[in-house]
């Protein structure tokens, strides 16, 4: 695949093998791309002609695969990609893709039906200077802060 600007973390869904990529935008848009495993080879994700779904430069990218999700720089500025949740400790989260943003540190999730976002969640959890996520053998997730802590994501009590 090609057509990425600055992918900041990518992962494979351990159930479907889909490839998820968080791509840091240039000026205005952060994006999340999902490629089914069988369709990933040779896929054009659109950068430099597109930033997310917005035209960024002249050129032809008719074959570009659009992102499944994008957001503007509205206090957020640099997406940090995560994982599709396949753990068992957080009810109702199975199959959702977790991600965040370095600038606000808020951990969020999107759930898809096909290529359509059917649920968006802001967990109200913040990891300052969020730079990465981790996944353990059971599919439970962790968030890593450049400030030092590693956060284990668990259900609210």
PDB file of C-alpha atoms in Angstrom, residues 76 90 93 98-109 121-130 133 141-145 149-157:
ATOM      1  CA  UNK A  76      -6.356  17.798  18.455  1.00  0.00           C
ATOM      2  CA  UNK A  90     -14.823  -4.072  28.911  1.00  0.00           C
ATOM      3  CA  UNK A  93     -16.388  -2.553  23.338  1.00  0.00           C
ATOM      4  CA  UNK A  98      -9.409   2.637  20.005  1.00  0.00           C
ATOM      5  CA  UNK A  99      -7.213   5.616  19.221  1.00  0.00           C
ATOM      6  CA  UNK A 100      -6.253   8.982  20.649  1.00  0.00           C
ATOM      7  CA  UNK A 101      -4.453  12.203  19.891  1.00  0.00           C
ATOM      8  CA  UNK A 102      -1.109  13.418  21.187  1.00  0.00           C
ATOM      9  CA  UNK A 103      -2.341  16.980  21.770  1.00  0.00           C
ATOM     10  CA  UNK A 104      -5.419  16.321  23.914  1.00  0.00           C
ATOM     11  CA  UNK A 105      -4.562  12.784  25.101  1.00  0.00           C
ATOM     12  CA  UNK A 106      -8.216  11.721  25.143  1.00  0.00           C
ATOM     13  CA  UNK A 107      -8.833   8.044  24.381  1.00  0.00           C
ATOM     14  CA  UNK A 108     -11.647   7.447  21.927  1.00  0.00           C
ATOM     15  CA  UNK A 109     -13.188   4.589  19.951  1.00  0.00           C
ATOM     16  CA  UNK A 121     -17.073   7.208  21.983  1.00  0.00           C
ATOM     17  CA  UNK A 122     -15.033   9.597  24.047  1.00  0.00           C
ATOM     18  CA  UNK A 123     -14.177   7.770  27.258  1.00  0.00           C
ATOM     19  CA  UNK A 124     -13.283  10.911  29.173  1.00  0.00           C
ATOM     20  CA  UNK A 125      -9.939   9.283  29.918  1.00  0.00           C
ATOM     21  CA  UNK A 126      -6.814  11.268  29.244  1.00  0.00           C
ATOM     22  CA  UNK A 127      -3.243  10.085  28.806  1.00  0.00           C
ATOM     23  CA  UNK A 128      -1.112  13.240  28.501  1.00  0.00           C
ATOM     24  CA  UNK A 129       1.182  13.189  25.469  1.00  0.00           C
ATOM     25  CA  UNK A 130      -0.385   9.945  24.218  1.00  0.00           C
ATOM     26  CA  UNK A 133      -1.055   1.776  22.558  1.00  0.00           C
ATOM     27  CA  UNK A 141      -5.276  -2.620  25.832  1.00  0.00           C
ATOM     28  CA  UNK A 142      -2.755  -0.209  27.302  1.00  0.00           C
ATOM     29  CA  UNK A 143      -2.065   3.461  26.549  1.00  0.00           C
ATOM     30  CA  UNK A 144       1.450   4.891  26.685  1.00  0.00           C
ATOM     31  CA  UNK A 145       2.228   8.456  27.671  1.00  0.00           C
ATOM     32  CA  UNK A 149       2.967   6.268  32.762  1.00  0.00           C
ATOM     33  CA  UNK A 150       1.551   3.224  31.029  1.00  0.00           C
ATOM     34  CA  UNK A 151      -2.211   3.048  31.510  1.00  0.00           C
ATOM     35  CA  UNK A 152      -4.150  -0.228  31.497  1.00  0.00           C
ATOM     36  CA  UNK A 153      -7.626   0.295  30.099  1.00  0.00           C
ATOM     37  CA  UNK A 154     -10.313  -1.292  32.272  1.00  0.00           C
ATOM     38  CA  UNK A 155     -14.063  -1.016  32.735  1.00  0.00           C
ATOM     39  CA  UNK A 156     -15.323   1.749  35.008  1.00  0.00           C
ATOM     40  CA  UNK A 157     -16.338   0.512  38.435  1.00  0.00           C
TER      41      UNK A 157
END
